[in-house]
CSV table of C-alpha atoms and ligand atoms in Angstrom, one decimal:
chain,number,residue,atom,x,y,z
W,1,MET,CA,-11.1,-17.9,-20.9
W,2,LYS,CA,-12.9,-14.6,-20.2
W,3,CYS,CA,-10.9,-12.6,-17.7
W,4,ALA,CA,-11.1,-9.3,-15.8
W,5,ASP,CA,-8.7,-6.8,-14.3
W,6,LEU,CA,-10.4,-5.5,-11.2
W,7,HIS,CA,-8.2,-2.5,-10.3
W,8,VAL,CA,-7.6,0.1,-13.0
W,9,HIS,CA,-7.1,3.9,-12.6
W,10,THR,CA,-7.8,6.7,-15.1
W,11,PHE,CA,-6.6,10.3,-15.3
W,12,TYR,CA,-9.6,11.1,-13.1
W,13,SER,CA,-7.2,10.2,-10.3
W,14,ASP,CA,-3.5,9.5,-10.8
W,15,SER,CA,-3.2,7.4,-14.0
W,16,THR,CA,-1.8,9.1,-17.1
W,17,PHE,CA,-4.5,7.3,-19.2
W,18,SER,CA,-7.7,8.9,-20.5
W,19,PRO,CA,-10.9,6.8,-20.6
W,20,GLU,CA,-10.2,6.3,-24.3
W,21,GLU,CA,-6.7,5.0,-23.6
W,22,VAL,CA,-7.9,2.8,-20.7
W,23,MET,CA,-10.6,1.2,-22.8
W,24,ALA,CA,-8.4,0.7,-25.9
W,25,CYS,CA,-5.7,-0.9,-23.7
W,26,ALA,CA,-8.2,-3.2,-22.1
W,27,ALA,CA,-9.5,-4.3,-25.5
W,28,ASP,CA,-5.9,-4.8,-26.7
W,29,LYS,CA,-5.2,-7.0,-23.6
W,30,LYS,CA,-8.3,-9.1,-24.4
W,31,LEU,CA,-9.9,-8.3,-21.1
W,32,SER,CA,-13.7,-9.0,-21.0
W,33,ALA,CA,-14.1,-6.6,-18.1
W,34,ILE,CA,-12.3,-4.0,-16.1
W,35,ALA,CA,-13.2,-2.3,-12.8
W,36,ILE,CA,-12.5,1.5,-12.8
W,37,CYS,CA,-11.3,2.2,-9.2
W,38,ASP,CA,-10.0,5.8,-9.1
W,39,HIS,CA,-8.9,7.3,-5.8
W,40,ASP,CA,-11.9,9.2,-4.4
W,41,SER,CA,-13.4,9.9,-7.8
W,42,ILE,CA,-16.2,8.5,-9.9
W,43,GLY,CA,-15.3,10.8,-12.9
W,44,GLY,CA,-13.8,8.1,-15.1
W,45,ILE,CA,-16.7,5.6,-14.8
W,46,GLY,CA,-19.2,7.3,-17.2
W,47,PRO,CA,-16.7,8.1,-19.9
W,48,CYS,CA,-15.4,4.5,-19.8
W,49,GLU,CA,-18.9,3.0,-19.8
W,50,SER,CA,-19.7,5.0,-22.9
W,51,LEU,CA,-16.9,3.2,-24.7
W,52,SER,CA,-17.9,-0.2,-23.5
W,53,GLY,CA,-20.1,-1.0,-26.6
W,54,GLU,CA,-17.4,-0.2,-29.2
W,55,THR,CA,-14.5,-1.8,-27.4
W,56,GLY,CA,-16.5,-4.9,-26.1
W,57,VAL,CA,-15.1,-4.4,-22.6
W,58,GLU,CA,-17.5,-4.4,-19.7
W,59,VAL,CA,-17.0,-1.7,-17.1
W,60,ILE,CA,-17.5,-2.4,-13.4
W,61,PRO,CA,-18.1,0.9,-11.6
W,62,GLY,CA,-15.7,1.1,-8.6
W,63,ILE,CA,-13.8,3.3,-6.2
W,64,GLU,CA,-10.6,3.2,-4.2
W,65,MET,CA,-11.0,4.9,-0.8
W,66,THR,CA,-8.3,5.6,1.8
W,67,ALA,CA,-8.6,5.0,5.5
W,68,GLU,CA,-6.2,5.3,8.3
W,69,LYS,CA,-5.3,3.5,11.5
W,70,VAL,CA,-2.7,5.0,13.8
W,71,ASP,CA,0.1,2.9,12.2
W,72,ALA,CA,-1.3,1.9,8.8
W,73,GLU,CA,-2.9,3.2,5.7
W,74,ILE,CA,-5.7,1.0,4.4
W,75,HIS,CA,-7.1,1.2,0.8
W,76,LEU,CA,-10.6,-0.1,0.3
W,77,LEU,CA,-12.1,-0.9,-3.0
W,78,GLY,CA,-15.8,-0.7,-3.6
W,79,TYR,CA,-17.3,-2.7,-6.5
W,80,CYS,CA,-20.6,-2.3,-8.4
W,81,ILE,CA,-21.3,1.0,-6.6
W,82,ASP,CA,-24.3,3.2,-7.3
W,83,TRP,CA,-21.9,5.9,-8.4
W,84,LYS,CA,-24.4,8.6,-9.1
W,85,ALA,CA,-25.8,8.7,-5.6
W,86,ALA,CA,-25.9,12.4,-4.7
W,87,TRP,CA,-24.6,12.1,-1.1
W,88,PHE,CA,-21.7,10.0,-2.3
W,89,VAL,CA,-20.7,12.5,-5.1
W,90,LYS,CA,-20.9,15.3,-2.5
W,91,ARG,CA,-18.8,13.4,-0.1
W,92,LEU,CA,-16.1,12.7,-2.7
W,93,LYS,CA,-16.1,16.4,-3.6
W,94,GLU,CA,-15.3,17.2,0.0
W,95,ILE,CA,-12.5,14.7,0.1
W,96,GLN,CA,-11.1,16.1,-3.2
W,97,LYS,CA,-11.1,19.5,-1.6
W,98,ALA,CA,-9.2,18.2,1.4
W,99,ARG,CA,-6.7,16.6,-0.9
W,100,ILE,CA,-6.0,20.0,-2.5
W,101,ALA,CA,-5.5,21.6,0.9
W,102,ARG,CA,-3.1,18.8,1.9
W,103,ILE,CA,-0.9,19.4,-1.2
W,104,HIS,CA,-0.2,22.9,0.0
W,105,VAL,CA,0.9,21.6,3.4
W,106,MET,CA,3.1,18.9,1.7
W,107,VAL,CA,4.7,21.4,-0.6
W,108,GLU,CA,5.6,23.6,2.5
W,109,LYS,CA,7.2,20.6,4.2
W,110,LEU,CA,9.1,19.6,1.0
W,111,ASN,CA,10.3,23.1,0.5
W,112,GLU,CA,11.6,23.1,4.1
W,113,ALA,CA,13.4,19.9,3.4
W,114,GLY,CA,15.1,21.6,0.5
W,115,ILE,CA,13.0,20.1,-2.3
W,116,ASN,CA,11.9,22.7,-4.7
W,117,VAL,CA,8.4,21.8,-5.9
W,118,LYS,CA,5.5,24.1,-6.5
W,119,ALA,CA,1.9,23.4,-5.7
W,120,GLU,CA,0.8,24.7,-9.1
W,121,GLU,CA,3.1,22.2,-10.8
W,122,ILE,CA,1.5,19.4,-8.9
W,123,PHE,CA,-2.0,20.5,-9.7
W,124,ASN,CA,-1.0,20.8,-13.4
W,125,LEU,CA,0.2,17.2,-13.3
W,126,ALA,CA,-3.1,16.1,-11.8
W,127,GLY,CA,-5.1,17.9,-14.4
W,128,ARG,CA,-8.7,17.1,-13.9
W,129,GLY,CA,-7.9,14.2,-11.7
W,130,THR,CA,-8.0,13.7,-7.9
W,131,VAL,CA,-4.6,15.1,-6.8
W,132,GLY,CA,-2.4,12.7,-4.8
W,133,ARG,CA,1.1,11.6,-3.9
W,134,LEU,CA,1.9,10.1,-7.2
W,135,HIS,CA,1.6,13.6,-8.7
W,136,VAL,CA,3.8,14.9,-5.9
W,137,ALA,CA,6.3,12.2,-6.7
W,138,GLN,CA,6.3,13.1,-10.4
W,139,ALA,CA,7.0,16.7,-9.5
W,140,MET,CA,9.8,15.7,-7.2
W,141,MET,CA,11.4,13.5,-9.9
W,142,LYS,CA,11.5,16.6,-12.1
W,143,THR,CA,13.8,18.4,-9.7
W,144,GLY,CA,16.5,15.9,-10.7
W,145,LYS,CA,17.6,15.5,-7.1
W,146,LEU,CA,15.9,12.2,-6.5
W,147,ARG,CA,16.6,8.9,-8.1
W,148,SER,CA,13.4,6.8,-7.8
W,149,TYR,CA,9.8,6.8,-6.6
W,150,LYS,CA,11.0,4.2,-4.1
W,151,GLU,CA,13.4,6.8,-2.6
W,152,ILE,CA,10.8,9.5,-2.7
W,153,PHE,CA,8.1,7.5,-0.9
W,154,GLU,CA,10.5,5.9,1.6
W,155,LYS,CA,12.2,9.1,2.6
W,156,TYR,CA,9.6,11.8,2.1
W,157,ILE,CA,6.0,11.1,1.3
W,158,GLY,CA,5.3,7.5,2.2
W,159,PHE,CA,2.8,6.9,5.1
W,160,GLN,CA,4.1,8.9,8.1
W,161,LYS,CA,7.4,9.8,6.5
W,162,SER,CA,8.9,13.3,7.0
W,163,CYS,CA,6.7,15.1,4.5
W,164,TYR,CA,3.6,12.9,4.7
W,165,VAL,CA,0.4,14.8,5.4
W,166,PRO,CA,-2.9,12.9,5.9
W,167,TYR,CA,-6.0,14.4,4.2
W,168,VAL,CA,-8.8,12.6,5.9
W,169,LYS,CA,-9.1,10.9,9.2
W,170,PHE,CA,-11.4,8.4,7.7
W,171,SER,CA,-11.6,5.2,9.7
W,172,PRO,CA,-11.8,1.9,8.0
W,173,LYS,CA,-15.3,1.5,9.5
W,174,GLU,CA,-16.5,4.7,7.9
W,175,ALA,CA,-15.0,3.8,4.5
W,176,ILE,CA,-16.6,0.3,4.5
W,177,GLU,CA,-19.9,1.8,5.6
W,178,ALA,CA,-19.8,4.4,2.8
W,179,ILE,CA,-19.2,1.7,0.2
W,180,LEU,CA,-22.0,-0.5,1.6
W,181,LYS,CA,-24.4,2.4,1.7
W,182,VAL,CA,-23.7,3.1,-2.0
W,183,GLY,CA,-24.5,-0.5,-2.7
W,184,GLY,CA,-20.9,-1.6,-3.3
W,185,VAL,CA,-18.9,-4.6,-2.3
W,186,PRO,CA,-16.1,-3.6,0.0
W,187,VAL,CA,-12.8,-5.3,-0.6
W,188,ILE,CA,-9.4,-4.6,0.9
W,189,ALA,CA,-6.9,-3.5,-1.7
W,190,HIS,CA,-3.3,-4.8,-1.7
W,191,PRO,CA,-3.3,-5.8,2.0
W,192,ALA,CA,0.5,-6.6,1.8
W,193,LEU,CA,1.1,-2.9,1.4
W,194,MET,CA,-0.8,-2.2,4.6
W,195,GLY,CA,1.8,-4.0,6.5
W,196,ASN,CA,-0.4,-5.4,9.3
W,197,ASP,CA,-2.7,-8.3,8.7
W,198,ASP,CA,-4.0,-8.1,12.2
W,199,TYR,CA,-6.4,-5.4,11.0
W,200,ILE,CA,-8.3,-7.7,8.7
W,201,PRO,CA,-10.6,-9.5,11.2
W,202,GLU,CA,-11.8,-6.1,12.4
W,203,LEU,CA,-12.6,-5.1,8.8
W,204,VAL,CA,-14.6,-8.3,8.4
W,205,ASP,CA,-16.7,-7.2,11.4
W,206,TYR,CA,-17.4,-3.9,9.6
W,207,GLY,CA,-18.7,-5.7,6.5
W,208,LEU,CA,-15.7,-6.4,4.4
W,209,ARG,CA,-16.6,-8.9,1.6
W,210,GLY,CA,-13.3,-9.6,-0.2
W,211,ILE,CA,-9.5,-9.5,-0.3
W,212,GLU,CA,-7.5,-8.4,-3.3
W,213,VAL,CA,-5.3,-11.5,-3.2
W,214,TYR,CA,-3.8,-11.0,-6.6
W,215,HIS,CA,-2.0,-7.6,-7.1
W,216,THR,CA,1.1,-6.4,-8.9
W,217,ASP,CA,2.9,-5.9,-5.5
W,218,HIS,CA,1.9,-9.3,-4.1
W,219,LYS,CA,4.5,-12.0,-4.3
W,220,GLN,CA,3.7,-15.7,-4.1
W,221,ALA,CA,3.9,-15.8,-0.3
W,222,ALA,CA,1.5,-13.0,0.1
W,223,ARG,CA,-0.9,-14.5,-2.4
W,224,MET,CA,-0.9,-17.8,-0.5
W,225,ARG,CA,-1.4,-16.0,2.8
W,226,TYR,CA,-4.4,-14.0,1.6
W,227,GLU,CA,-5.9,-17.0,-0.1
W,228,GLU,CA,-5.8,-18.8,3.2
W,229,MET,CA,-7.2,-15.8,5.0
W,230,ALA,CA,-10.0,-15.4,2.5
W,231,ARG,CA,-11.0,-19.0,3.0
W,232,ARG,CA,-10.9,-18.6,6.7
W,233,TYR,CA,-13.2,-15.6,6.8
W,234,GLY,CA,-15.4,-16.6,3.8
W,235,LEU,CA,-14.3,-13.7,1.7
W,236,LEU,CA,-14.1,-13.3,-2.1
W,237,MET,CA,-10.6,-13.4,-3.6
W,238,THR,CA,-10.3,-10.6,-6.1
W,239,GLY,CA,-7.4,-9.3,-8.2
W,240,GLY,CA,-6.2,-6.5,-10.3
W,241,SER,CA,-3.1,-4.8,-11.7
W,242,ASP,CA,-3.6,-1.3,-10.2
W,243,CYS,CA,-2.7,0.1,-13.6
W,244,HIS,CA,-1.8,3.8,-13.6
W,245,GLY,CA,-1.1,4.1,-17.3
W,246,LEU,CA,2.5,5.2,-17.5
W,247,GLY,CA,2.2,6.8,-14.0
W,248,LYS,CA,4.3,4.1,-12.5
W,249,GLY,CA,6.5,3.4,-15.5
W,250,ARG,CA,5.2,0.3,-17.2
W,251,VAL,CA,1.6,-0.2,-18.3
W,252,LEU,CA,0.3,-2.9,-16.0
W,253,MET,CA,-3.2,-3.5,-17.3
W,254,GLY,CA,-4.0,-7.2,-17.7
W,255,SER,CA,-0.8,-8.3,-16.0
W,256,VAL,CA,-3.0,-9.4,-13.1
W,257,ARG,CA,-6.2,-11.0,-14.2
W,258,VAL,CA,-9.0,-13.1,-12.6
W,259,PRO,CA,-11.6,-15.3,-14.2
W,260,TYR,CA,-14.8,-13.5,-15.3
W,261,MET,CA,-16.8,-15.7,-12.9
W,262,LEU,CA,-15.5,-13.4,-10.1
W,263,VAL,CA,-17.3,-10.5,-11.7
W,264,GLU,CA,-20.5,-12.5,-11.5
W,265,LYS,CA,-19.9,-13.2,-7.9
W,266,LEU,CA,-19.3,-9.5,-7.2
W,267,LYS,CA,-22.5,-8.6,-8.9
W,268,GLU,CA,-24.4,-11.1,-6.9
W,269,GLU,CA,-22.9,-9.8,-3.7
W,270,ALA,CA,-23.7,-6.2,-4.7
W,271,ASP,CA,-27.3,-7.2,-5.4
W,272,SER,CA,-27.6,-8.7,-2.0
W,273,ILE,CA,-26.1,-5.6,-0.4
W,274,LYS,CA,-28.5,-3.4,-2.3
W,275,ARG,CA,-31.5,-5.5,-1.3
W,276,SER,CA,-30.5,-5.3,2.4
W,277,ASN,CA,-30.1,-1.5,2.0
W,278,ARG,CA,-33.8,-1.2,1.0
P,1,AMP,P1,-2.7,9.3,-2.3
P,1,AMP,O1,-3.9,9.2,-3.1
P,1,AMP,O2,-2.2,10.7,-2.1
P,1,AMP,O3,-2.8,8.6,-1.0
P,1,AMP,O4,-1.5,8.5,-3.1
P,1,AMP,C1,-1.7,7.2,-3.5
P,1,AMP,C2,-0.7,6.9,-4.6
P,1,AMP,O5,0.6,6.8,-4.1
P,1,AMP,C3,-1.1,5.6,-5.2
P,1,AMP,O6,-0.9,5.6,-6.6
P,1,AMP,C4,-0.1,4.7,-4.5
P,1,AMP,O7,0.2,3.5,-5.3
P,1,AMP,C5,1.1,5.6,-4.4
P,1,AMP,N1,2.0,5.1,-3.3
P,1,AMP,C6,1.7,5.2,-1.9
P,1,AMP,N2,2.7,4.7,-1.2
P,1,AMP,C7,3.6,4.3,-2.1
P,1,AMP,C8,4.9,3.7,-1.9
P,1,AMP,N3,5.5,3.4,-0.7
P,1,AMP,N4,5.6,3.5,-3.1
P,1,AMP,C9,5.1,3.8,-4.3
P,1,AMP,N5,3.9,4.4,-4.5
P,1,AMP,C10,3.2,4.6,-3.4
P,2,ZN,ZN1,-3.0,5.7,-7.5
P,3,FE,FE1,-4.0,1.6,-3.5
P,4,FE,FE1,-5.0,1.8,-6.8
């Protein structure tokens, strides 16, 4: 059966994989399509698309945006976006700048907490990619003082932990509106990690079209809960591995996959959103 992995990162955000590695891996895993959903970056889409012909893997242009409520971090995926839209590219550049400024503040906080990381080291780890907390975590691991990413996020850099610094105060409404405006299908990423399902109905009011029901960090109970919720609100049920190359240890690509039919549904939904934007 033709399958897709609808949540894949490249080194244009915090995966260790180049577009070449991403596309070779997708072909190796016999995926018919993958969605490139980097954090606040469209940089990986073009390079991956240009390898689509030779690898036989279709590329769905996507994005992963971050929004915040007072007590929760919400990741929103946008599928089939018009990724070349000038206003969107400009907006992402602003966010990327804010992310850089945020790293300097996080480094100060970490240094005060006795963790000796340098901003420069974190920027080197990010390379050309959108800099984020996975890069901070990688630098923290190198100090040899911390045992796991789990400890790092739970004690220091997880949402609202001691050294957490927000970089945008983007509301979920703004993120969903931005995705719609760029002709994309807004889908909530890994809702179990958000920790509060009560926010979902509100997201539906803003124009949410789908739930990432199938995800590496979703156990059976979560999958069942979100399947039920998707049915209740008439939302698409999407899924993806959230592969970060070797960024989170194991290569996850293809470990979560959905039938290709879902790609067609996303395209239809995106066409309808684009028509209503005109
Ligand atoms: P940022 O773009 O700075 O918000 O960082 C997002 C990255 O941090 C993503 O790769 C997330 O999967 C990772 N991340 C966020 N929270 C956690 C957590 N509690 N445990 C492990 N990774 C996390
Ligand atoms: Zn990431
Ligand atoms: Fe995410
Ligand atoms: Fe992700």
